[in-house]
């Protein structure tokens, strides 16, 4: 009986390995040209490790538990699934928003967890296909909502807007609030903490994070006159590595078609615009 169970488990394990190989072959067949020694894809498959840069401070996309030093979140699930389908291990590399792009250009990691597509980042890094779209909203103290009820009310020389250094919101704050004083804080500090402490009147962030923050910190509120600047999330990869970019983008397409991203969005109570 034990021998039969062992044989059955061995058969299932071999079948799983074969199915994974078929999945990889199907993805590789979609690439416009074959692998070369300079592609990260070839290096990842050879080494058996996918290195992922992540900040660990963006709820619910990527969060690091200080007690265990382990990561969790939407992006973490995505990267674990990518590594599983590739048949490799995943290694999460700590990054900060101000250096997340340079981590790609200096080859500290093969790919990043999701970031907002911006022209400035696209100058030096490549972007995969997108899989999530969000809006930008301001946060203020709930007790100040009467004073700051619109975007325009925050665009004033007497107003201080906090941003986190290196984020896309830091760039957008200059566009949205040209009259305001801008205060950029450096990670691990976060812009919304400046609002909570009374050192800033407001900050801007993704609608995704804002909806989580107002639950966690009920003294915060979203300025109610609508989202601006619809933005797309994607993973960053080396700019000139088309083989690796095409592989991940094709993987995203297949996972969209399979319902993987739809299920994951529901798991984290997220809704793409």
PDB file of C-alpha atoms in Angstrom:
ATOM      1  CA  UNK A   1       0.000   0.000   0.000  1.00  0.00           C
ATOM      2  CA  UNK A   2       2.822   2.371   0.895  1.00  0.00           C
ATOM      3  CA  UNK A   3       4.545   1.555  -2.367  1.00  0.00           C
ATOM      4  CA  UNK A   4       1.365   2.363  -4.304  1.00  0.00           C
ATOM      5  CA  UNK A   5       0.978   5.722  -2.493  1.00  0.00           C
ATOM      6  CA  UNK A   6       4.604   6.566  -3.180  1.00  0.00           C
ATOM      7  CA  UNK A   7       4.238   5.709  -6.864  1.00  0.00           C
ATOM      8  CA  UNK A   8       1.059   7.777  -7.107  1.00  0.00           C
ATOM      9  CA  UNK A   9       2.691  10.825  -5.450  1.00  0.00           C
ATOM     10  CA  UNK A  10       5.782  10.453  -7.625  1.00  0.00           C
ATOM     11  CA  UNK A  11       3.585  10.346 -10.724  1.00  0.00           C
ATOM     12  CA  UNK A  12       1.700  13.512  -9.677  1.00  0.00           C
ATOM     13  CA  UNK A  13       4.957  15.332  -8.941  1.00  0.00           C
ATOM     14  CA  UNK A  14       6.388  14.426 -12.347  1.00  0.00           C
ATOM     15  CA  UNK A  15       3.146  15.514 -14.028  1.00  0.00           C
ATOM     16  CA  UNK A  16       3.329  18.887 -12.253  1.00  0.00           C
ATOM     17  CA  UNK A  17       6.916  19.399 -13.445  1.00  0.00           C
ATOM     18  CA  UNK A  18       5.931  18.530 -17.025  1.00  0.00           C
ATOM     19  CA  UNK A  19       2.968  20.963 -16.938  1.00  0.00           C
ATOM     20  CA  UNK A  20       5.235  23.759 -15.693  1.00  0.00           C
ATOM     21  CA  UNK A  21       7.644  23.105 -18.539  1.00  0.00           C
ATOM     22  CA  UNK A  22       4.790  23.183 -21.051  1.00  0.00           C
ATOM     23  CA  UNK A  23       3.647  26.549 -19.612  1.00  0.00           C
ATOM     24  CA  UNK A  24       7.175  27.974 -19.986  1.00  0.00           C
ATOM     25  CA  UNK A  25       7.524  26.649 -23.524  1.00  0.00           C
ATOM     26  CA  UNK A  26       4.176  28.218 -24.473  1.00  0.00           C
ATOM     27  CA  UNK A  27       5.320  31.603 -23.172  1.00  0.00           C
ATOM     28  CA  UNK A  28       8.702  31.370 -24.847  1.00  0.00           C
ATOM     29  CA  UNK A  29       7.018  30.538 -28.159  1.00  0.00           C
ATOM     30  CA  UNK A  30       5.287  33.912 -28.067  1.00  0.00           C
ATOM     31  CA  UNK A  31       8.573  35.833 -27.960  1.00  0.00           C
ATOM     32  CA  UNK A  32       9.624  37.482 -31.245  1.00  0.00           C
ATOM     33  CA  UNK A  33      13.123  36.054 -31.118  1.00  0.00           C
ATOM     34  CA  UNK A  34      15.143  33.517 -29.175  1.00  0.00           C
ATOM     35  CA  UNK A  35      16.930  33.981 -25.882  1.00  0.00           C
ATOM     36  CA  UNK A  36      20.436  35.361 -25.804  1.00  0.00           C
ATOM     37  CA  UNK A  37      23.131  35.407 -23.129  1.00  0.00           C
ATOM     38  CA  UNK A  38      22.409  39.054 -22.289  1.00  0.00           C
ATOM     39  CA  UNK A  39      18.788  38.518 -21.329  1.00  0.00           C
ATOM     40  CA  UNK A  40      17.777  38.449 -17.673  1.00  0.00           C
ATOM     41  CA  UNK A  41      15.359  35.656 -18.549  1.00  0.00           C
ATOM     42  CA  UNK A  42      18.212  33.331 -19.466  1.00  0.00           C
ATOM     43  CA  UNK A  43      20.116  34.263 -16.291  1.00  0.00           C
ATOM     44  CA  UNK A  44      17.079  33.750 -14.051  1.00  0.00           C
ATOM     45  CA  UNK A  45      16.300  30.316 -15.486  1.00  0.00           C
ATOM     46  CA  UNK A  46      19.945  29.272 -15.216  1.00  0.00           C
ATOM     47  CA  UNK A  47      20.391  30.507 -11.635  1.00  0.00           C
ATOM     48  CA  UNK A  48      16.952  29.358 -10.518  1.00  0.00           C
ATOM     49  CA  UNK A  49      16.306  32.645  -8.694  1.00  0.00           C
ATOM     50  CA  UNK A  50      14.095  35.635  -9.533  1.00  0.00           C
ATOM     51  CA  UNK A  51      15.295  38.784  -7.727  1.00  0.00           C
ATOM     52  CA  UNK A  52      12.492  41.268  -7.039  1.00  0.00           C
ATOM     53  CA  UNK A  53      12.974  44.820  -5.769  1.00  0.00           C
ATOM     54  CA  UNK A  54      10.208  46.019  -3.452  1.00  0.00           C
ATOM     55  CA  UNK A  55       9.691  48.848  -0.938  1.00  0.00           C
ATOM     56  CA  UNK A  56       7.461  46.973   1.485  1.00  0.00           C
ATOM     57  CA  UNK A  57       5.571  50.119   2.509  1.00  0.00           C
ATOM     58  CA  UNK A  58       2.602  50.353   0.137  1.00  0.00           C
ATOM     59  CA  UNK A  59      -0.574  48.865   1.556  1.00  0.00           C
ATOM     60  CA  UNK A  60      -2.020  46.601   0.152  1.00  0.00           C
ATOM     61  CA  UNK A  61       0.490  46.113  -2.672  1.00  0.00           C
ATOM     62  CA  UNK A  62       3.659  45.328  -0.742  1.00  0.00           C
ATOM     63  CA  UNK A  63       4.022  45.345   3.040  1.00  0.00           C
ATOM     64  CA  UNK A  64       6.970  44.137   5.130  1.00  0.00           C
ATOM     65  CA  UNK A  65       6.280  42.672   8.547  1.00  0.00           C
ATOM     66  CA  UNK A  66       9.049  44.062  10.830  1.00  0.00           C
ATOM     67  CA  UNK A  67       8.651  41.135  13.218  1.00  0.00           C
ATOM     68  CA  UNK A  68       9.373  38.489  10.593  1.00  0.00           C
ATOM     69  CA  UNK A  69      10.997  40.531   7.793  1.00  0.00           C
ATOM     70  CA  UNK A  70       8.608  38.793   5.406  1.00  0.00           C
ATOM     71  CA  UNK A  71       6.609  40.515   2.671  1.00  0.00           C
ATOM     72  CA  UNK A  72       2.917  40.225   1.909  1.00  0.00           C
ATOM     73  CA  UNK A  73       0.414  41.906  -0.371  1.00  0.00           C
ATOM     74  CA  UNK A  74      -0.999  41.981  -3.888  1.00  0.00           C
ATOM     75  CA  UNK A  75       2.377  42.477  -5.578  1.00  0.00           C
ATOM     76  CA  UNK A  76       4.009  39.798  -3.453  1.00  0.00           C
ATOM     77  CA  UNK A  77       1.363  37.288  -4.540  1.00  0.00           C
ATOM     78  CA  UNK A  78       1.963  38.281  -8.170  1.00  0.00           C
ATOM     79  CA  UNK A  79       5.718  37.751  -7.888  1.00  0.00           C
ATOM     80  CA  UNK A  80       5.347  34.432  -6.090  1.00  0.00           C
ATOM     81  CA  UNK A  81       3.040  33.268  -8.886  1.00  0.00           C
ATOM     82  CA  UNK A  82       5.485  34.413 -11.582  1.00  0.00           C
ATOM     83  CA  UNK A  83       8.371  32.586  -9.898  1.00  0.00           C
ATOM     84  CA  UNK A  84       6.245  29.450  -9.459  1.00  0.00           C
ATOM     85  CA  UNK A  85       5.283  29.406 -13.140  1.00  0.00           C
ATOM     86  CA  UNK A  86       8.937  29.896 -14.109  1.00  0.00           C
ATOM     87  CA  UNK A  87      10.006  27.062 -11.826  1.00  0.00           C
ATOM     88  CA  UNK A  88      12.416  29.276  -9.849  1.00  0.00           C
ATOM     89  CA  UNK A  89      12.703  30.640  -6.317  1.00  0.00           C
ATOM     90  CA  UNK A  90      11.867  34.269  -5.542  1.00  0.00           C
ATOM     91  CA  UNK A  91      14.185  36.579  -3.593  1.00  0.00           C
ATOM     92  CA  UNK A  92      12.778  39.915  -2.435  1.00  0.00           C
ATOM     93  CA  UNK A  93      15.385  42.682  -2.371  1.00  0.00           C
ATOM     94  CA  UNK A  94      14.651  45.684  -0.093  1.00  0.00           C
ATOM     95  CA  UNK A  95      14.301  48.952  -2.036  1.00  0.00           C
ATOM     96  CA  UNK A  96      13.280  52.544  -1.379  1.00  0.00           C
ATOM     97  CA  UNK A  97      11.156  54.762  -3.602  1.00  0.00           C
ATOM     98  CA  UNK A  98      14.055  57.145  -4.213  1.00  0.00           C
ATOM     99  CA  UNK A  99      16.285  54.277  -5.418  1.00  0.00           C
ATOM    100  CA  UNK A 100      13.826  51.758  -6.871  1.00  0.00           C
ATOM    101  CA  UNK A 101      14.668  52.819 -10.442  1.00  0.00           C
ATOM    102  CA  UNK A 102      18.428  52.746  -9.880  1.00  0.00           C
ATOM    103  CA  UNK A 103      18.040  49.221  -8.498  1.00  0.00           C
ATOM    104  CA  UNK A 104      16.906  48.185 -11.983  1.00  0.00           C
ATOM    105  CA  UNK A 105      19.570  50.119 -13.870  1.00  0.00           C
ATOM    106  CA  UNK A 106      22.341  48.822 -11.578  1.00  0.00           C
ATOM    107  CA  UNK A 107      21.012  45.241 -11.857  1.00  0.00           C
ATOM    108  CA  UNK A 108      20.461  44.806  -8.101  1.00  0.00           C
ATOM    109  CA  UNK A 109      17.283  42.945  -9.058  1.00  0.00           C
ATOM    110  CA  UNK A 110      15.672  41.571 -12.220  1.00  0.00           C
ATOM    111  CA  UNK A 111      12.266  43.195 -11.793  1.00  0.00           C
ATOM    112  CA  UNK A 112      10.402  45.495  -9.425  1.00  0.00           C
ATOM    113  CA  UNK A 113       7.021  45.134  -7.829  1.00  0.00           C
ATOM    114  CA  UNK A 114       4.441  47.527  -9.262  1.00  0.00           C
ATOM    115  CA  UNK A 115       5.253  51.192  -9.774  1.00  0.00           C
ATOM    116  CA  UNK A 116       3.388  53.961 -11.555  1.00  0.00           C
ATOM    117  CA  UNK A 117       4.350  54.433 -15.186  1.00  0.00           C
ATOM    118  CA  UNK A 118       5.891  57.892 -15.557  1.00  0.00           C
ATOM    119  CA  UNK A 119       7.853  59.508 -18.431  1.00  0.00           C
ATOM    120  CA  UNK A 120      10.795  60.175 -16.093  1.00  0.00           C
ATOM    121  CA  UNK A 121      11.111  56.512 -15.098  1.00  0.00           C
ATOM    122  CA  UNK A 122      10.609  55.390 -18.698  1.00  0.00           C
ATOM    123  CA  UNK A 123      13.751  57.284 -19.722  1.00  0.00           C
ATOM    124  CA  UNK A 124      15.951  54.688 -18.025  1.00  0.00           C
ATOM    125  CA  UNK A 125      13.760  51.666 -17.224  1.00  0.00           C
ATOM    126  CA  UNK A 126      11.398  49.417 -19.154  1.00  0.00           C
ATOM    127  CA  UNK A 127       7.764  48.787 -18.219  1.00  0.00           C
ATOM    128  CA  UNK A 128       5.824  45.561 -18.625  1.00  0.00           C
ATOM    129  CA  UNK A 129       2.169  45.442 -19.627  1.00  0.00           C
ATOM    130  CA  UNK A 130      -0.074  47.076 -17.058  1.00  0.00           C
ATOM    131  CA  UNK A 131      -2.569  45.208 -14.889  1.00  0.00           C
ATOM    132  CA  UNK A 132      -4.021  47.903 -12.626  1.00  0.00           C
ATOM    133  CA  UNK A 133      -5.229  51.494 -13.012  1.00  0.00           C
ATOM    134  CA  UNK A 134      -5.869  53.920 -10.170  1.00  0.00           C
ATOM    135  CA  UNK A 135      -6.647  57.582  -9.492  1.00  0.00           C
ATOM    136  CA  UNK A 136      -4.825  60.123  -7.322  1.00  0.00           C
ATOM    137  CA  UNK A 137      -6.534  61.733  -4.318  1.00  0.00           C
ATOM    138  CA  UNK A 138      -5.519  64.163  -1.543  1.00  0.00           C
ATOM    139  CA  UNK A 139      -5.694  63.260   2.144  1.00  0.00           C
ATOM    140  CA  UNK A 140      -6.237  65.790   4.944  1.00  0.00           C
ATOM    141  CA  UNK A 141      -7.234  65.605   8.583  1.00  0.00           C
ATOM    142  CA  UNK A 142     -10.954  64.924   8.839  1.00  0.00           C
ATOM    143  CA  UNK A 143     -11.374  67.923  11.161  1.00  0.00           C
ATOM    144  CA  UNK A 144     -10.015  70.164   8.366  1.00  0.00           C
ATOM    145  CA  UNK A 145     -12.354  68.971   5.611  1.00  0.00           C
ATOM    146  CA  UNK A 146     -14.415  72.178   5.734  1.00  0.00           C
ATOM    147  CA  UNK A 147     -11.271  74.187   5.067  1.00  0.00           C
ATOM    148  CA  UNK A 148      -9.816  71.794   2.471  1.00  0.00           C
ATOM    149  CA  UNK A 149     -12.838  70.478   0.576  1.00  0.00           C
ATOM    150  CA  UNK A 150     -11.356  70.673  -2.942  1.00  0.00           C
ATOM    151  CA  UNK A 151      -8.087  70.159  -4.766  1.00  0.00           C
ATOM    152  CA  UNK A 152      -7.901  73.890  -5.429  1.00  0.00           C
ATOM    153  CA  UNK A 153      -8.217  74.742  -1.727  1.00  0.00           C
ATOM    154  CA  UNK A 154      -4.897  72.979  -1.162  1.00  0.00           C
ATOM    155  CA  UNK A 155      -3.141  75.014  -3.847  1.00  0.00           C
ATOM    156  CA  UNK A 156      -2.271  77.969  -1.649  1.00  0.00           C
ATOM    157  CA  UNK A 157       0.931  79.594  -0.412  1.00  0.00           C
ATOM    158  CA  UNK A 158      -0.212  79.050   3.190  1.00  0.00           C
ATOM    159  CA  UNK A 159      -0.605  75.308   2.639  1.00  0.00           C
ATOM    160  CA  UNK A 160       2.063  72.627   3.089  1.00  0.00           C
ATOM    161  CA  UNK A 161       1.792  69.444   1.030  1.00  0.00           C
ATOM    162  CA  UNK A 162       3.834  66.416   2.098  1.00  0.00           C
ATOM    163  CA  UNK A 163       5.240  63.912  -0.385  1.00  0.00           C
ATOM    164  CA  UNK A 164       7.462  60.847  -0.112  1.00  0.00           C
ATOM    165  CA  UNK A 165      10.822  61.243  -1.829  1.00  0.00           C
ATOM    166  CA  UNK A 166      11.110  59.317  -5.099  1.00  0.00           C
ATOM    167  CA  UNK A 167       7.408  58.584  -5.614  1.00  0.00           C
ATOM    168  CA  UNK A 168       5.346  59.552  -8.635  1.00  0.00           C
ATOM    169  CA  UNK A 169       3.213  61.652  -6.269  1.00  0.00           C
ATOM    170  CA  UNK A 170       6.250  63.799  -5.490  1.00  0.00           C
ATOM    171  CA  UNK A 171       6.412  64.737  -9.174  1.00  0.00           C
ATOM    172  CA  UNK A 172       2.651  65.293  -9.444  1.00  0.00           C
ATOM    173  CA  UNK A 173       2.472  67.528  -6.356  1.00  0.00           C
ATOM    174  CA  UNK A 174       4.527  70.138  -8.211  1.00  0.00           C
ATOM    175  CA  UNK A 175       1.970  70.062 -11.023  1.00  0.00           C
ATOM    176  CA  UNK A 176      -1.183  70.036  -8.876  1.00  0.00           C
ATOM    177  CA  UNK A 177      -0.043  72.469  -6.166  1.00  0.00           C
ATOM    178  CA  UNK A 178       2.361  75.023  -7.729  1.00  0.00           C
ATOM    179  CA  UNK A 179       1.499  77.655  -5.086  1.00  0.00           C
ATOM    180  CA  UNK A 180       1.883  75.397  -2.061  1.00  0.00           C
ATOM    181  CA  UNK A 181       4.941  74.606   0.021  1.00  0.00           C
ATOM    182  CA  UNK A 182       6.138  71.091  -0.750  1.00  0.00           C
ATOM    183  CA  UNK A 183       7.780  68.976   1.933  1.00  0.00           C
ATOM    184  CA  UNK A 184       9.384  65.730   0.730  1.00  0.00           C
ATOM    185  CA  UNK A 185      10.145  63.195   3.462  1.00  0.00           C
ATOM    186  CA  UNK A 186      12.543  60.311   3.075  1.00  0.00           C
ATOM    187  CA  UNK A 187      11.586  56.667   3.615  1.00  0.00           C
ATOM    188  CA  UNK A 188      10.930  54.954   5.953  1.00  0.00           C
ATOM    189  CA  UNK A 189       8.977  58.111   6.878  1.00  0.00           C
ATOM    190  CA  UNK A 190       5.795  58.582   4.833  1.00  0.00           C
ATOM    191  CA  UNK A 191       3.965  61.666   3.640  1.00  0.00           C
ATOM    192  CA  UNK A 192       0.642  60.849   5.354  1.00  0.00           C
ATOM    193  CA  UNK A 193       2.483  60.692   8.696  1.00  0.00           C
ATOM    194  CA  UNK A 194       3.316  64.383   8.270  1.00  0.00           C
ATOM    195  CA  UNK A 195      -0.407  65.109   7.963  1.00  0.00           C
ATOM    196  CA  UNK A 196      -1.200  63.020  11.056  1.00  0.00           C
ATOM    197  CA  UNK A 197       1.484  64.888  13.008  1.00  0.00           C
ATOM    198  CA  UNK A 198       0.186  68.299  11.887  1.00  0.00           C
ATOM    199  CA  UNK A 199       3.386  69.191  10.049  1.00  0.00           C
ATOM    200  CA  UNK A 200       1.553  69.251   6.698  1.00  0.00           C
ATOM    201  CA  UNK A 201      -1.967  70.164   5.649  1.00  0.00           C
ATOM    202  CA  UNK A 202      -2.312  67.400   3.098  1.00  0.00           C
ATOM    203  CA  UNK A 203      -0.651  64.815   0.887  1.00  0.00           C
ATOM    204  CA  UNK A 204      -1.588  63.015  -2.316  1.00  0.00           C
ATOM    205  CA  UNK A 205      -1.525  59.301  -2.884  1.00  0.00           C
ATOM    206  CA  UNK A 206      -3.118  56.547  -4.929  1.00  0.00           C
ATOM    207  CA  UNK A 207      -6.808  55.919  -4.390  1.00  0.00           C
ATOM    208  CA  UNK A 208      -5.729  52.350  -3.575  1.00  0.00           C
ATOM    209  CA  UNK A 209      -3.620  53.386  -0.591  1.00  0.00           C
ATOM    210  CA  UNK A 210      -5.951  56.208   0.465  1.00  0.00           C
ATOM    211  CA  UNK A 211      -8.894  53.840   0.897  1.00  0.00           C
ATOM    212  CA  UNK A 212      -6.777  51.696   3.227  1.00  0.00           C
ATOM    213  CA  UNK A 213      -5.325  54.621   5.188  1.00  0.00           C
ATOM    214  CA  UNK A 214      -8.665  56.218   6.101  1.00  0.00           C
ATOM    215  CA  UNK A 215      -9.722  52.890   7.638  1.00  0.00           C
ATOM    216  CA  UNK A 216      -6.476  52.456   9.545  1.00  0.00           C
ATOM    217  CA  UNK A 217      -6.353  56.123  10.596  1.00  0.00           C
ATOM    218  CA  UNK A 218      -9.941  57.407  10.986  1.00  0.00           C
ATOM    219  CA  UNK A 219      -8.655  60.921  11.688  1.00  0.00           C
ATOM    220  CA  UNK A 220      -7.709  61.130   7.984  1.00  0.00           C
ATOM    221  CA  UNK A 221     -10.182  61.866   5.184  1.00  0.00           C
ATOM    222  CA  UNK A 222     -10.110  61.915   1.378  1.00  0.00           C
ATOM    223  CA  UNK A 223     -10.820  65.316  -0.197  1.00  0.00           C
ATOM    224  CA  UNK A 224     -14.199  64.628  -1.831  1.00  0.00           C
ATOM    225  CA  UNK A 225     -14.091  66.410  -5.183  1.00  0.00           C
ATOM    226  CA  UNK A 226     -12.848  63.493  -7.249  1.00  0.00           C
ATOM    227  CA  UNK A 227      -9.819  61.561  -8.413  1.00  0.00           C
ATOM    228  CA  UNK A 228      -7.285  63.030 -10.810  1.00  0.00           C
ATOM    229  CA  UNK A 229      -4.413  61.781 -12.920  1.00  0.00           C
ATOM    230  CA  UNK A 230      -5.501  58.214 -13.768  1.00  0.00           C
ATOM    231  CA  UNK A 231      -2.289  56.200 -13.613  1.00  0.00           C
ATOM    232  CA  UNK A 232      -1.176  52.736 -14.677  1.00  0.00           C
ATOM    233  CA  UNK A 233       0.780  50.259 -12.601  1.00  0.00           C
ATOM    234  CA  UNK A 234       3.368  47.937 -14.108  1.00  0.00           C
ATOM    235  CA  UNK A 235       6.570  46.168 -13.191  1.00  0.00           C
ATOM    236  CA  UNK A 236       9.928  47.714 -14.086  1.00  0.00           C
ATOM    237  CA  UNK A 237      12.572  45.706 -15.939  1.00  0.00           C
ATOM    238  CA  UNK A 238      15.871  46.690 -17.610  1.00  0.00           C
ATOM    239  CA  UNK A 239      15.064  49.043 -20.476  1.00  0.00           C
ATOM    240  CA  UNK A 240      16.964  47.249 -23.246  1.00  0.00           C
ATOM    241  CA  UNK A 241      16.047  43.696 -22.277  1.00  0.00           C
ATOM    242  CA  UNK A 242      13.155  43.146 -24.682  1.00  0.00           C
ATOM    243  CA  UNK A 243      13.249  39.363 -24.284  1.00  0.00           C
ATOM    244  CA  UNK A 244      12.642  39.546 -20.535  1.00  0.00           C
ATOM    245  CA  UNK A 245      10.045  42.319 -20.916  1.00  0.00           C
ATOM    246  CA  UNK A 246       8.139  40.357 -23.582  1.00  0.00           C
ATOM    247  CA  UNK A 247       8.213  37.218 -21.446  1.00  0.00           C
ATOM    248  CA  UNK A 248       6.698  38.954 -18.400  1.00  0.00           C
ATOM    249  CA  UNK A 249       4.181  40.905 -20.501  1.00  0.00           C
ATOM    250  CA  UNK A 250       3.021  37.702 -22.199  1.00  0.00           C
ATOM    251  CA  UNK A 251       2.756  36.065 -18.774  1.00  0.00           C
ATOM    252  CA  UNK A 252       0.558  38.972 -17.604  1.00  0.00           C
ATOM    253  CA  UNK A 253      -1.697  38.563 -20.664  1.00  0.00           C
ATOM    254  CA  UNK A 254      -2.102  34.835 -19.969  1.00  0.00           C
ATOM    255  CA  UNK A 255      -2.808  35.436 -16.290  1.00  0.00           C
ATOM    256  CA  UNK A 256      -5.406  38.076 -17.143  1.00  0.00           C
ATOM    257  CA  UNK A 257      -7.116  35.622 -19.472  1.00  0.00           C
ATOM    258  CA  UNK A 258      -7.078  32.907 -16.808  1.00  0.00           C
ATOM    259  CA  UNK A 259      -8.771  35.156 -14.230  1.00  0.00           C
ATOM    260  CA  UNK A 260      -5.746  35.256 -11.910  1.00  0.00           C
ATOM    261  CA  UNK A 261      -5.656  39.052 -11.615  1.00  0.00           C
ATOM    262  CA  UNK A 262      -9.428  39.315 -11.207  1.00  0.00           C
ATOM    263  CA  UNK A 263      -9.299  36.857  -8.309  1.00  0.00           C
ATOM    264  CA  UNK A 264      -6.338  38.631  -6.724  1.00  0.00           C
ATOM    265  CA  UNK A 265      -8.025  42.045  -6.946  1.00  0.00           C
ATOM    266  CA  UNK A 266     -11.044  40.604  -5.145  1.00  0.00           C
ATOM    267  CA  UNK A 267      -8.802  39.072  -2.470  1.00  0.00           C
ATOM    268  CA  UNK A 268      -7.430  42.519  -1.579  1.00  0.00           C
ATOM    269  CA  UNK A 269     -10.727  44.340  -2.112  1.00  0.00           C
ATOM    270  CA  UNK A 270      -9.269  46.323  -5.018  1.00  0.00           C
ATOM    271  CA  UNK A 271     -11.010  47.622  -8.124  1.00  0.00           C
ATOM    272  CA  UNK A 272      -9.112  48.797 -11.172  1.00  0.00           C
ATOM    273  CA  UNK A 273     -10.480  51.946 -12.816  1.00  0.00           C
TER     274      UNK A 273
END
